[in-house]
């Protein structure tokens, strides 16, 4: 019986030790899990913070680039307006000269002299390029003026095309 009691006491001690070891192991495992969860959450927070910072930087870069494109577009539009105005003045002056030639305006009239002097440099490269048919009464279809207007229109289109390309150029793909 003494042996039985001793065995029972040993068994109880072993059971208590087992429960202590089990509780201790369980506590350590729970602590490890809690630390891992905390570490994972901290890593997730860091990852989320990094992603948020990257998205914020990308958004700011896009806004800055968009503002640059808008400013470049505004500048090109302003230059295009000036170019349009200059070419419209050229078209108007050359058209008036064409009409004056067509209706055989008197060369001695002040307005005719003014228009011819204002368009002299614009018309000079085209003078004599093609013949100008004349009818009785001095009415002349000055085809070199028509050629000049067409060439200036093409030049106008080319300049505006270049300005459009500059205004809408892509800086990256």
XYZ file of C-alpha atoms in Angstrom, residues 32-173:
142
model
C 4.563 33.529 -29.965
C 1.306 33.710 -31.914
C 0.453 37.098 -30.396
C 3.927 38.424 -31.197
C 3.701 37.083 -34.755
C 0.281 38.696 -35.213
C 1.614 41.978 -33.825
C 4.702 41.726 -36.051
C 2.521 40.884 -39.073
C 0.231 43.808 -38.308
C 3.246 46.100 -37.899
C 4.656 44.795 -41.208
C 1.246 45.228 -42.818
C 1.066 48.752 -41.447
C 4.531 49.443 -42.840
C 3.554 47.922 -46.194
C 0.304 49.880 -46.232
C 2.170 53.067 -45.303
C 4.746 52.419 -48.048
C 2.028 51.747 -50.631
C 0.099 54.848 -49.542
C 3.236 56.988 -49.795
C 3.984 55.588 -53.260
C 0.419 56.226 -54.428
C 0.561 59.737 -52.997
C 3.870 60.433 -54.760
C 2.500 59.050 -58.045
C -0.641 61.175 -57.738
C 1.419 64.273 -57.002
C 3.708 63.548 -59.962
C 0.711 63.102 -62.255
C -0.817 66.382 -61.049
C 2.477 68.203 -61.610
C 2.863 66.673 -65.090
C -0.753 67.534 -65.947
C -0.183 71.130 -64.861
C 2.938 71.291 -67.035
C 0.982 69.921 -70.005
C -1.796 72.456 -69.404
C 0.682 75.329 -69.224
C 2.466 74.082 -72.350
C -0.923 73.838 -74.089
C -1.878 77.352 -73.000
C 1.408 78.771 -74.261
C 1.065 76.969 -77.577
C -2.552 78.152 -77.883
C -1.493 81.752 -77.258
C 1.288 81.512 -79.857
C -1.178 79.851 -82.248
C -3.591 82.759 -81.797
C -0.841 85.251 -82.648
C 0.176 83.180 -85.687
C -3.469 82.971 -86.797
C -3.860 86.731 -86.479
C -0.703 87.420 -88.502
C -1.717 85.028 -91.265
C -5.274 86.379 -91.379
C -3.837 89.873 -91.867
C -1.644 88.480 -94.686
C -4.649 86.742 -96.297
C -6.722 89.907 -96.006
C -4.073 92.180 -97.504
C -3.309 89.779 -100.365
C -7.041 89.304 -101.022
C -7.539 93.060 -101.202
C -4.600 93.297 -103.631
C -6.149 90.480 -105.721
C -9.506 92.275 -105.841
C -7.853 95.592 -106.753
C -5.951 93.838 -109.595
C -9.091 92.027 -110.700
C -11.075 95.272 -110.990
C -8.184 97.231 -112.550
C -7.929 99.786 -109.748
C -6.056 102.974 -110.633
C -2.376 102.687 -109.701
C -2.316 106.363 -108.715
C -4.970 105.943 -105.971
C -3.591 106.274 -102.444
C -5.306 103.128 -101.148
C -3.925 101.057 -104.024
C -0.430 102.402 -103.290
C -0.869 101.586 -99.582
C -1.980 98.000 -100.267
C 0.795 97.419 -102.833
C 3.460 98.739 -100.462
C 2.042 96.699 -97.515
C 2.010 93.487 -99.559
C 5.170 94.126 -101.575
C 7.458 91.844 -99.538
C 4.759 89.187 -99.216
C 4.015 89.190 -102.945
C 7.568 89.615 -104.297
C 8.643 85.907 -104.172
C 5.573 84.974 -106.225
C 5.596 87.813 -108.790
C 5.821 86.435 -112.297
C 5.646 82.813 -111.181
C 2.638 82.212 -113.460
C 1.061 84.459 -116.083
C -1.838 86.710 -115.127
C -4.645 86.616 -117.706
C -6.000 90.031 -118.669
C -9.258 90.969 -120.401
C -10.305 94.145 -122.195
C -10.571 97.108 -119.877
C -7.492 96.122 -117.797
C -9.198 93.548 -115.614
C -6.488 91.107 -114.469
C -6.665 87.818 -112.623
C -3.397 87.995 -110.726
C -2.696 84.266 -110.350
C 0.625 84.874 -108.532
C -1.403 86.412 -105.703
C -3.597 83.291 -105.614
C -0.453 81.125 -105.507
C 0.903 83.317 -102.674
C -2.311 82.927 -100.669
C -2.213 79.121 -101.125
C 1.460 78.917 -100.093
C 0.856 81.112 -97.046
C -2.158 78.932 -96.115
C 0.022 75.804 -96.271
C 2.694 77.511 -94.186
C 0.017 78.558 -91.701
C -1.242 74.964 -91.418
C 2.311 73.660 -90.943
C 3.092 76.135 -88.156
C -0.156 75.364 -86.344
C 0.526 71.623 -86.729
C 3.946 72.032 -85.126
C 2.421 74.061 -82.292
C -0.205 71.338 -81.737
C 2.514 68.684 -81.599
C 4.455 70.716 -79.041
C 1.351 71.329 -76.954
C 0.321 67.665 -76.876
C 3.678 65.925 -76.842
C 4.020 62.848 -74.669
C 6.898 62.955 -72.245
C 6.656 59.246 -71.402
C 4.780 56.191 -72.545
